[in-house]
Coordinates of N, CA and C in Angstrom, one line a residue:
Chain O
X5 N -26.6 0.8 -13.6 CA -25.7 -0.3 -13.9 C -25.1 -0.8 -12.5
X6 N -24.7 -2.0 -12.5 CA -24.2 -2.6 -11.3 C -22.7 -2.5 -11.3
X7 N -22.1 -1.9 -10.3 CA -20.6 -1.8 -10.2 C -20.2 -2.6 -9.0
X8 N -19.2 -3.5 -9.2 CA -18.6 -4.2 -8.2 C -17.4 -3.4 -7.6
X9 N -17.3 -3.3 -6.3 CA -16.3 -2.5 -5.7 C -15.4 -3.4 -4.8
X10 N -14.1 -3.5 -5.0 CA -13.2 -4.3 -4.2 C -12.9 -3.5 -2.9
X11 N -12.9 -4.3 -1.8 CA -12.7 -3.7 -0.5 C -11.4 -4.2 0.1
X12 N -10.7 -3.4 1.0 CA -9.5 -3.8 1.6 C -9.4 -3.4 3.0
X13 N -8.6 -4.2 3.8 CA -8.2 -3.8 5.2 C -9.5 -3.5 6.0
X14 N -9.5 -2.4 6.7 CA -10.6 -2.1 7.7 C -11.9 -2.0 7.0
X15 N -11.9 -1.5 5.7 CA -13.2 -1.4 5.0 C -13.8 -2.8 4.7
X16 N -12.9 -3.7 4.3 CA -13.3 -5.1 4.1 C -13.8 -5.7 5.4
X17 N -13.1 -5.4 6.5 CA -13.5 -6.0 7.8 C -14.9 -5.5 8.2
X18 N -15.1 -4.2 8.0 CA -16.3 -3.6 8.4 C -17.5 -4.1 7.6
X19 N -17.3 -4.3 6.3 CA -18.3 -4.8 5.4 C -18.5 -6.3 5.6
X20 N -17.5 -7.0 6.0 CA -17.6 -8.4 6.2 C -17.5 -9.2 4.9
X21 N -17.0 -8.5 3.8 CA -16.7 -9.2 2.6 C -15.8 -8.4 1.7
X22 N -15.2 -9.1 0.7 CA -14.2 -8.5 -0.1 C -14.7 -7.6 -1.3
X23 N -15.9 -7.9 -1.7 CA -16.5 -7.2 -2.8 C -17.9 -6.9 -2.5
X24 N -18.3 -5.6 -2.8 CA -19.8 -5.3 -2.7 C -20.2 -4.7 -4.0
X25 N -21.5 -4.8 -4.2 CA -22.1 -4.3 -5.5 C -23.0 -3.2 -5.2
X26 N -22.9 -2.1 -6.0 CA -23.9 -1.0 -5.9 C -24.4 -0.7 -7.2
X27 N -25.7 -0.2 -7.2 CA -26.4 0.2 -8.4 C -26.3 1.7 -8.6
X28 N -25.7 2.2 -9.7 CA -25.7 3.6 -10.0 C -26.3 3.8 -11.4
X29 N -26.7 5.0 -11.7 CA -27.3 5.3 -13.0 C -26.2 5.1 -14.1
X30 N -26.6 4.7 -15.3 CA -25.7 4.6 -16.4 C -25.0 6.0 -16.6
X31 N -23.8 6.0 -16.8 CA -23.0 7.2 -17.0 C -22.7 7.9 -15.7
X32 N -23.0 7.2 -14.6 CA -22.7 7.7 -13.2 C -21.2 7.9 -13.0
X33 N -20.9 8.7 -12.0 CA -19.5 9.1 -11.7 C -19.1 8.5 -10.3
X34 N -17.8 8.7 -10.0 CA -17.2 8.3 -8.8 C -18.0 8.9 -7.6
X35 N -18.5 10.1 -7.8 CA -19.3 10.8 -6.8 C -20.6 10.0 -6.5
X36 N -21.2 9.6 -7.6 CA -22.5 8.8 -7.5 C -22.2 7.5 -6.8
X37 N -21.0 6.9 -7.1 CA -20.7 5.6 -6.5 C -20.5 5.8 -4.9
X38 N -19.8 6.9 -4.6 CA -19.6 7.1 -3.1 C -21.0 7.3 -2.4
X39 N -21.9 8.0 -3.1 CA -23.2 8.2 -2.5 C -23.9 6.9 -2.3
X40 N -23.8 6.0 -3.3 CA -24.5 4.7 -3.3 C -23.9 3.8 -2.2
X41 N -22.6 3.9 -2.1 CA -21.9 3.1 -1.0 C -22.3 3.5 0.4
X42 N -22.4 4.8 0.6 CA -22.7 5.4 1.9 C -24.2 5.0 2.2
X43 N -25.0 5.0 1.2 CA -26.4 4.7 1.5 C -26.6 3.2 1.7
X44 N -26.0 2.4 0.9 CA -26.2 0.9 1.0 C -25.5 0.3 2.1
X45 N -24.3 0.9 2.6 CA -23.5 0.2 3.6 C -23.2 1.2 4.8
X46 N -24.2 1.4 5.6 CA -24.1 2.4 6.7 C -22.9 2.1 7.6
X47 N -22.5 0.8 7.7 CA -21.4 0.4 8.6 C -20.1 1.1 8.1
X48 N -20.1 1.4 6.8 CA -18.8 2.0 6.3 C -18.8 3.6 6.4
X49 N -19.9 4.1 7.0 CA -20.1 5.6 7.0 C -18.9 6.4 7.5
X50 N -18.3 5.8 8.6 CA -17.2 6.6 9.3 C -16.0 6.6 8.4
X51 N -15.7 5.5 7.8 CA -14.4 5.4 7.1 C -14.4 5.9 5.7
X52 N -15.6 5.8 5.0 CA -15.7 6.2 3.6 C -15.2 7.5 3.3
X53 N -15.4 8.6 4.1 CA -14.9 9.9 3.7 C -13.4 10.0 3.7
X54 N -12.7 9.0 4.3 CA -11.3 9.0 4.3 C -10.7 8.2 3.2
X55 N -11.5 7.5 2.4 CA -11.0 6.6 1.3 C -10.9 7.3 0.0
X56 N -10.1 6.7 -0.9 CA -10.0 7.1 -2.3 C -10.8 6.0 -3.1
X57 N -11.2 6.4 -4.2 CA -11.8 5.4 -5.1 C -10.8 5.3 -6.3
X58 N -10.4 4.0 -6.6 CA -9.5 3.8 -7.7 C -10.4 3.2 -8.9
X59 N -10.1 3.6 -10.1 CA -10.8 3.1 -11.2 C -9.7 2.6 -12.2
X60 N -9.8 1.3 -12.6 CA -8.8 0.7 -13.4 C -7.4 0.9 -12.9
X61 N -7.3 0.8 -11.6 CA -6.0 0.8 -10.9 C -5.3 2.1 -10.8
X62 N -6.1 3.2 -11.0 CA -5.6 4.6 -10.8 C -6.5 5.3 -9.9
X63 N -6.0 6.2 -9.0 CA -6.8 7.0 -8.2 C -7.7 7.9 -9.1
X64 N -9.0 8.0 -8.7 CA -9.9 8.7 -9.6 C -10.5 9.9 -8.9
X65 N -10.8 10.9 -9.8 CA -11.4 12.1 -9.3 C -12.9 11.9 -9.2
X66 N -13.6 12.8 -8.4 CA -15.0 12.6 -8.1 C -15.9 12.6 -9.4
X67 N -15.4 13.4 -10.4 CA -16.2 13.6 -11.6 C -15.9 12.5 -12.7
X68 N -15.1 11.6 -12.4 CA -14.7 10.5 -13.4 C -16.0 9.6 -13.6
X69 N -16.2 9.4 -14.9 CA -17.4 8.6 -15.3 C -17.0 7.1 -15.2
X70 N -18.0 6.3 -14.7 CA -17.8 4.9 -14.5 C -18.5 4.1 -15.7
X71 N -17.9 3.0 -16.0 CA -18.6 2.1 -17.0 C -18.8 0.7 -16.3
X72 N -19.7 0.0 -16.9 CA -20.1 -1.3 -16.3 C -18.9 -2.2 -16.1
X73 N -17.9 -2.1 -17.0 CA -16.7 -3.0 -16.9 C -15.5 -2.3 -16.2
X74 N -15.8 -1.1 -15.6 CA -14.7 -0.5 -14.8 C -14.3 -1.4 -13.7
X75 N -12.9 -1.4 -13.4 CA -12.5 -2.1 -12.2 C -12.4 -1.1 -11.1
X76 N -13.2 -1.2 -10.1 CA -13.4 -0.2 -9.1 C -13.0 -0.7 -7.7
X77 N -12.2 0.1 -7.0 CA -11.8 -0.3 -5.6 C -11.9 0.8 -4.7
X78 N -12.2 0.5 -3.4 CA -12.3 1.5 -2.4 C -10.9 1.4 -1.6
X79 N -10.2 2.5 -1.6 CA -8.8 2.5 -1.0 C -8.7 3.3 0.3
X80 N -8.7 2.6 1.4 CA -8.6 3.4 2.7 C -7.1 3.9 2.8
X81 N -6.9 4.8 3.7 CA -5.5 5.4 3.8 C -4.5 4.2 3.9
X82 N -3.4 4.3 3.1 CA -2.5 3.2 3.0 C -1.5 3.2 4.2
X83 N -0.9 2.1 4.5 CA 0.0 2.0 5.6 C 1.1 0.9 5.3
X84 N 1.5 0.9 4.1 CA 2.6 0.0 3.7 C 4.0 0.6 4.2
X85 N 5.0 -0.2 4.0 CA 6.3 0.2 4.4 C 6.7 -0.4 5.7
Chain W
X22 N 13.4 -2.8 -10.6 CA 12.8 -4.0 -10.3 C 11.8 -3.9 -9.2
X23 N 10.6 -4.3 -9.3 CA 9.7 -4.3 -8.2 C 9.2 -5.7 -7.9
X24 N 8.9 -6.0 -6.7 CA 8.3 -7.3 -6.4 C 7.5 -7.3 -5.1
X25 N 6.4 -8.0 -5.1 CA 5.6 -8.2 -3.9 C 5.8 -9.7 -3.6
X26 N 6.0 -10.0 -2.3 CA 6.3 -11.4 -2.0 C 5.8 -11.8 -0.6
X27 N 5.4 -13.0 -0.5 CA 5.0 -13.6 0.8 C 6.2 -14.1 1.5
X28 N 7.4 -14.2 0.9 CA 8.5 -14.9 1.5 C 9.4 -13.8 2.1
X29 N 10.2 -14.2 3.1 CA 11.1 -13.3 3.8 C 12.0 -12.6 2.7
X30 N 12.3 -11.3 3.0 CA 13.1 -10.5 2.1 C 14.6 -10.8 2.3
X31 N 15.3 -11.2 1.3 CA 16.7 -11.4 1.3 C 17.4 -10.1 0.9
X32 N 17.9 -9.4 1.9 CA 18.5 -8.1 1.6 C 19.7 -8.2 0.7
X33 N 20.5 -9.2 0.9 CA 21.7 -9.4 0.0 C 21.3 -9.5 -1.5
X34 N 20.2 -10.3 -1.7 CA 19.7 -10.5 -3.0 C 19.2 -9.1 -3.6
X35 N 18.5 -8.3 -2.8 CA 18.0 -7.0 -3.2 C 19.2 -6.1 -3.6
X36 N 20.3 -6.2 -2.8 CA 21.5 -5.4 -3.1 C 22.1 -5.8 -4.4
X37 N 22.2 -7.1 -4.6 CA 22.8 -7.7 -5.8 C 22.1 -7.2 -7.0
X38 N 20.8 -7.0 -6.9 CA 19.9 -6.6 -8.0 C 20.4 -5.2 -8.6
X39 N 21.0 -4.4 -7.7 CA 21.3 -3.0 -8.2 C 22.8 -2.7 -8.3
X40 N 23.6 -3.7 -7.8 CA 25.0 -3.4 -7.9 C 25.5 -3.5 -9.3
X41 N 26.5 -2.6 -9.6 CA 26.9 -2.4 -11.0 C 28.3 -1.7 -11.0
X42 N 29.1 -2.0 -12.0 CA 30.4 -1.3 -12.1 C 30.2 0.1 -12.4
X43 N 29.0 0.5 -12.9 CA 28.8 1.9 -13.2 C 28.4 2.7 -11.9
X44 N 28.2 2.0 -10.8 CA 27.7 2.7 -9.6 C 28.9 2.8 -8.6
X45 N 28.9 4.0 -8.0 CA 29.9 4.2 -6.9 C 29.2 4.3 -5.6
X46 N 27.9 4.1 -5.6 CA 27.1 4.2 -4.4 C 26.0 3.3 -4.4
X47 N 25.7 2.6 -3.3 CA 24.5 1.8 -3.2 C 23.9 2.1 -1.9
X48 N 22.6 2.5 -1.9 CA 21.9 2.8 -0.6 C 20.8 1.7 -0.5
X49 N 20.7 1.1 0.7 CA 19.7 0.1 1.0 C 18.9 0.6 2.2
X50 N 17.5 0.7 2.0 CA 16.6 0.9 3.1 C 15.9 -0.3 3.5
X51 N 15.8 -0.7 4.8 CA 14.9 -1.8 5.2 C 13.9 -1.2 6.2
X52 N 12.7 -1.5 6.0 CA 11.7 -1.2 7.0 C 11.4 -2.5 7.8
X53 N 11.5 -2.4 9.1 CA 11.5 -3.6 9.9 C 10.4 -3.5 11.0
X54 N 9.9 -4.7 11.4 CA 8.8 -4.7 12.4 C 9.2 -4.3 13.7
X55 N 8.7 -3.2 14.2 CA 9.1 -2.6 15.5 C 8.2 -3.1 16.6
X56 N 8.7 -3.3 17.8 CA 8.0 -3.8 18.9 C 7.1 -2.8 19.6
X57 N 7.6 -1.6 19.8 CA 6.8 -0.6 20.5 C 6.4 0.6 19.6
X58 N 5.2 1.0 19.7 CA 4.7 2.2 19.1 C 4.1 3.0 20.3
X59 N 4.9 4.0 20.7 CA 4.5 4.7 22.0 C 4.6 3.6 23.1
X60 N 3.5 3.5 23.9 CA 3.6 2.5 24.9 C 2.8 1.2 24.5
X61 N 2.4 1.1 23.2 CA 1.7 -0.1 22.8 C 2.7 -1.1 22.2
X62 N 2.5 -2.4 22.6 CA 3.4 -3.4 22.2 C 2.9 -4.2 21.1
X63 N 3.6 -4.4 20.0 CA 3.2 -5.2 18.9 C 3.8 -6.6 19.0
X64 N 2.9 -7.6 18.7 CA 3.5 -8.9 18.7 C 3.8 -9.4 17.3
X65 N 3.0 -9.0 16.3 CA 3.3 -9.3 14.9 C 2.5 -8.4 14.0
X66 N 2.8 -8.4 12.7 CA 2.1 -7.6 11.7 C 1.6 -8.5 10.6
X67 N 0.5 -8.1 10.0 CA 0.1 -8.7 8.7 C -0.1 -7.6 7.7
X68 N 0.4 -7.9 6.5 CA 0.2 -6.9 5.4 C -0.7 -7.5 4.3
X69 N -1.5 -6.7 3.7 CA -2.2 -7.1 2.5 C -2.2 -5.9 1.5
X70 N -2.5 -6.3 0.3 CA -2.4 -5.2 -0.7 C -3.5 -5.5 -1.8
X71 N -3.6 -4.5 -2.7 CA -4.4 -4.6 -3.9 C -3.4 -4.9 -5.0
X72 N -3.2 -6.2 -5.3 CA -2.0 -6.6 -6.0 C -1.8 -5.9 -7.3
X73 N -2.8 -5.8 -8.2 CA -2.6 -5.3 -9.5 C -2.2 -3.8 -9.4
X74 N -2.9 -3.0 -8.5 CA -2.7 -1.6 -8.4 C -1.4 -1.3 -7.7
X75 N -1.0 -2.1 -6.7 CA 0.2 -1.9 -6.0 C 1.4 -2.1 -6.9
X76 N 1.4 -3.1 -7.8 CA 2.4 -3.3 -8.8 C 2.5 -2.2 -9.7
X77 N 1.4 -1.7 -10.2 CA 1.3 -0.6 -11.1 C 1.9 0.6 -10.5
X78 N 1.5 0.9 -9.2 CA 2.0 2.1 -8.6 C 3.5 2.0 -8.3
X79 N 4.0 0.8 -7.9 CA 5.4 0.7 -7.7 C 6.2 0.9 -8.9
X80 N 5.7 0.4 -10.1 CA 6.4 0.6 -11.3 C 6.4 2.1 -11.7
X81 N 5.3 2.8 -11.4 CA 5.3 4.2 -11.7 C 6.3 5.0 -10.8
X82 N 6.5 4.5 -9.5 CA 7.5 5.2 -8.7 C 8.9 4.9 -9.2
X83 N 9.1 3.7 -9.6 CA 10.5 3.4 -10.1 C 10.8 4.2 -11.3
X84 N 9.8 4.3 -12.2 CA 10.0 5.1 -13.4 C 10.2 6.6 -13.1
X85 N 9.4 7.1 -12.1 CA 9.6 8.5 -11.8 C 10.9 8.8 -11.1
X86 N 11.4 7.8 -10.3 CA 12.7 8.0 -9.7 C 13.8 8.1 -10.7
X87 N 13.7 7.2 -11.7 CA 14.7 7.2 -12.8 C 14.7 8.5 -13.6
X88 N 13.5 9.1 -13.7 CA 13.4 10.4 -14.4 C 14.0 11.5 -13.6
X89 N 13.7 11.5 -12.2 CA 14.1 12.6 -11.4 C 15.6 12.6 -11.0
X90 N 16.2 11.4 -10.8 CA 17.5 11.3 -10.4 C 18.3 10.5 -11.4
X91 N 19.6 10.8 -11.5 CA 20.5 9.9 -12.3 C 20.9 8.7 -11.5
X92 N 20.1 7.6 -11.6 CA 20.4 6.4 -10.9 C 20.8 5.3 -11.9
X93 N 21.6 4.4 -11.4 CA 21.9 3.2 -12.2 C 20.8 2.2 -12.2
X94 N 20.4 1.8 -11.0 CA 19.3 0.8 -10.9 C 18.6 1.0 -9.6
X95 N 17.4 0.4 -9.5 CA 16.6 0.5 -8.3 C 15.8 -0.8 -8.1
X96 N 15.6 -1.2 -6.9 CA 14.8 -2.4 -6.6 C 13.9 -2.1 -5.4
X97 N 12.7 -2.4 -5.5 CA 11.7 -2.2 -4.4 C 11.0 -3.6 -4.2
X98 N 11.1 -4.1 -3.0 CA 10.5 -5.3 -2.6 C 9.6 -5.1 -1.4
X99 N 8.4 -5.5 -1.4 CA 7.5 -5.4 -0.3 C 7.0 -6.7 0.1
X100 N 7.1 -7.0 1.4 CA 6.6 -8.3 1.9 C 5.1 -8.2 2.2
X101 N 4.4 -9.3 2.0 CA 2.9 -9.4 2.3 C 2.7 -10.6 3.3
X102 N 1.6 -10.6 3.9 CA 1.3 -11.7 4.8 C 1.7 -11.5 6.2
X103 N 2.1 -12.5 7.0 CA 2.4 -12.4 8.4 C 3.9 -12.2 8.7
X104 N 4.2 -11.2 9.5 CA 5.6 -10.9 9.8 C 5.8 -10.9 11.3
X105 N 6.8 -11.5 11.8 CA 7.2 -11.5 13.2 C 8.1 -10.2 13.4
X106 N 8.3 -9.9 14.7 CA 9.1 -8.8 15.1 C 10.5 -8.9 14.5
X107 N 11.0 -7.7 14.0 CA 12.4 -7.7 13.5 C 12.5 -8.0 12.0
X108 N 11.4 -8.7 11.4 CA 11.5 -9.0 10.0 C 11.3 -7.8 9.2
X109 N 11.9 -7.8 8.0 CA 11.8 -6.7 7.0 C 10.5 -6.8 6.3
X110 N 9.8 -5.7 6.3 CA 8.5 -5.6 5.5 C 8.8 -5.0 4.1
X111 N 9.8 -4.2 4.0 CA 10.1 -3.5 2.8 C 11.6 -3.3 2.6
X112 N 12.1 -3.5 1.4 CA 13.5 -3.2 1.1 C 13.5 -2.3 -0.2
X113 N 14.3 -1.3 -0.1 CA 14.5 -0.4 -1.3 C 16.0 -0.2 -1.5
X114 N 16.5 -0.6 -2.6 CA 17.9 -0.4 -2.9 C 18.0 0.5 -4.2
X115 N 19.0 1.4 -4.1 CA 19.2 2.3 -5.2 C 20.7 2.4 -5.4
X116 N 21.1 2.3 -6.7 CA 22.6 2.5 -7.0 C 22.7 3.7 -7.9
X117 N 23.8 4.4 -7.8 CA 24.1 5.6 -8.6 C 25.6 5.8 -8.7
X118 N 26.0 6.7 -9.6 CA 27.4 6.9 -9.8 C 28.0 7.6 -8.6
X119 N 27.2 8.6 -8.0 CA 27.6 9.3 -6.8 C 26.5 9.2 -5.8
X120 N 26.9 9.3 -4.5 CA 26.0 8.9 -3.4 C 24.7 9.8 -3.3
X121 N 24.8 11.1 -3.6 CA 23.7 12.0 -3.4 C 22.4 11.5 -4.1
X122 N 22.5 11.1 -5.3 CA 21.4 10.6 -6.1 C 20.7 9.4 -5.5
X123 N 21.6 8.5 -5.0 CA 21.1 7.2 -4.4 C 20.3 7.5 -3.1
X124 N 20.9 8.4 -2.3 CA 20.3 8.8 -1.0 C 18.9 9.5 -1.3
X125 N 19.0 10.5 -2.2 CA 17.7 11.2 -2.4 C 16.6 10.4 -3.0
X126 N 17.0 9.6 -4.0 CA 16.0 8.7 -4.7 C 15.4 7.7 -3.7
X127 N 16.3 7.1 -2.9 CA 15.9 6.1 -1.9 C 14.9 6.7 -0.9
X128 N 15.2 7.9 -0.4 CA 14.3 8.6 0.6 C 13.0 8.9 -0.1
X129 N 13.0 9.4 -1.3 CA 11.8 9.8 -2.0 C 10.9 8.5 -2.2
X130 N 11.6 7.4 -2.6 CA 10.9 6.2 -2.9 C 10.1 5.7 -1.7
X131 N 10.8 5.6 -0.5 CA 10.1 5.1 0.6 C 9.0 6.0 1.1
X132 N 9.3 7.3 1.1 CA 8.3 8.3 1.5 C 7.0 8.2 0.6
X133 N 7.3 8.2 -0.7 CA 6.1 8.2 -1.6 C 5.4 6.9 -1.6
X134 N 6.2 5.8 -1.5 CA 5.5 4.5 -1.4 C 4.6 4.4 -0.2
X135 N 5.0 5.0 0.9 CA 4.1 4.9 2.1 C 2.9 5.8 2.0
X136 N 2.9 6.7 1.0 CA 1.8 7.6 0.9 C 0.8 7.2 -0.2
X137 N 1.3 6.4 -1.2 CA 0.4 6.2 -2.4 C 0.1 4.7 -2.7
X138 N 1.0 3.8 -2.3 CA 0.9 2.4 -2.8 C -0.1 1.7 -2.0
X139 N -1.2 1.1 -2.6 CA -2.2 0.4 -1.8 C -1.8 -0.9 -1.1
X140 N -1.1 -0.7 0.0 CA -0.7 -1.8 0.9 C -1.1 -1.4 2.3
X141 N -1.6 -2.3 3.0 CA -2.0 -2.0 4.4 C -1.4 -3.0 5.4
X142 N -1.2 -2.4 6.6 CA -0.6 -3.1 7.7 C -1.6 -3.3 8.8
X143 N -1.7 -4.5 9.4 CA -2.5 -4.7 10.6 C -1.6 -5.0 11.7
X144 N -1.8 -4.2 12.8 CA -1.0 -4.4 14.0 C -1.7 -5.5 14.9
X145 N -1.0 -6.5 15.2 CA -1.5 -7.5 16.1 C -0.8 -7.2 17.5
X146 N -1.6 -6.5 18.4 CA -1.0 -6.0 19.6 C -0.8 -7.2 20.6
X147 N 0.0 -6.9 21.6 CA 0.3 -8.0 22.5 C -0.8 -8.3 23.5
X148 N -1.8 -7.4 23.5 CA -3.0 -7.6 24.4 C -4.1 -8.4 23.7
X149 N -3.8 -8.9 22.5 CA -4.7 -9.8 21.8 C -5.6 -9.1 20.9
X150 N -5.6 -7.8 20.8 CA -6.4 -7.1 19.9 C -5.6 -6.9 18.6
X151 N -6.3 -6.5 17.5 CA -5.7 -6.2 16.3 C -6.4 -5.1 15.6
X152 N -5.6 -4.3 14.8 CA -6.3 -3.2 14.1 C -5.5 -2.9 12.8
X153 N -6.3 -2.7 11.8 CA -5.7 -2.2 10.5 C -5.3 -0.7 10.7
X154 N -4.1 -0.4 10.2 CA -3.6 1.0 10.3 C -4.0 1.8 9.1
X155 N -4.8 2.8 9.4 CA -5.3 3.8 8.4 C -5.0 5.2 8.9
X156 N -3.8 5.7 8.6 CA -3.5 7.0 9.1 C -4.6 8.1 8.9
X157 N -4.9 8.8 9.9 CA -6.0 9.8 9.8 C -7.4 9.4 10.2
X158 N -7.5 8.1 10.5 CA -8.8 7.6 10.9 C -8.8 7.1 12.3
X159 N -10.0 6.9 12.9 CA -10.2 6.3 14.2 C -9.8 4.8 14.1
X160 N -9.0 4.3 15.0 CA -8.7 2.8 14.9 C -10.0 2.0 15.1
X161 N -10.1 0.9 14.3 CA -11.2 0.0 14.5 C -10.7 -1.3 15.0
X162 N -10.6 -1.5 16.3 CA -10.0 -2.6 16.9 C -10.9 -3.8 16.9
X163 N -10.3 -5.0 16.7 CA -11.0 -6.2 16.7 C -10.2 -7.3 17.5
X164 N -10.9 -8.3 18.0 CA -10.2 -9.4 18.6 C -9.5 -10.2 17.6
X165 N -8.3 -10.6 17.8 CA -7.6 -11.5 16.9 C -8.2 -12.8 16.9
X166 N -8.4 -13.4 15.8 CA -9.0 -14.8 15.8 C -7.9 -15.8 15.5

C-alpha cells in the first residue's frame, strides 16, 4: 500500500518537498515505513534516526500497524517555544 | 485556551483570558527572540508547525495541567511565521487561587511544550545562513533565500 508521509522543517528541506510517498506491504508497521523511507530517500539518512513517526496525530511506536488511510508524519526533534 | 497564530502576541489579551475573581495569582511566561546564542548572532526566526497535531498536543497539555494542578484557567499561544528580534514566540498564562500552582503548572507547560509539540524554529543568522533547529542533530545550514 502507498503511504503519504508529511515532512517538516529540515526533513522537508532535505527532501525538497512537503509530502513523500512510500510503498510498504499491506499490514505494514511504523518500522516498515522507516525502512522504506531510509531506502527510498538516502538524503534523509542522517536525520531519520532522530525523528519520530506520528500516526493520526499521535506519536507512534515502531510496532504500530499502518492503514492506507492513516495520516502519517515524520517529526524531527521539535524546537518550539 | 490554546491558539496558534501568525499575528503578534498581545500579552495583555493572553492575561485577560485567564484572569478571574477566583484567582489570587496569575503567572505569565513569554518566550522572546534572543539575539545571541553563544557567539552566534540571530537576525530573525521563522516558526512552522504541524497544525493539526500541534493543536491536539497543546490541548492535551492544557488538560493534563488542569488534572495535575488546581488551576483556575490557562492560555497557551504560539506564534508562527517570521519573527524579528525581541518579539514573543510563545505566551503561557496560568491563574490559580494560590501562586504555587500557577508557577508549577506554567513551568511544566513550557518545558513539556518545548519537548513534545510539533513546532520548529529556523534561525536566520546574521551571516546570511539559516538552519532549522533540531536538538540532538547536526545542523543543516543553508543559504537564506
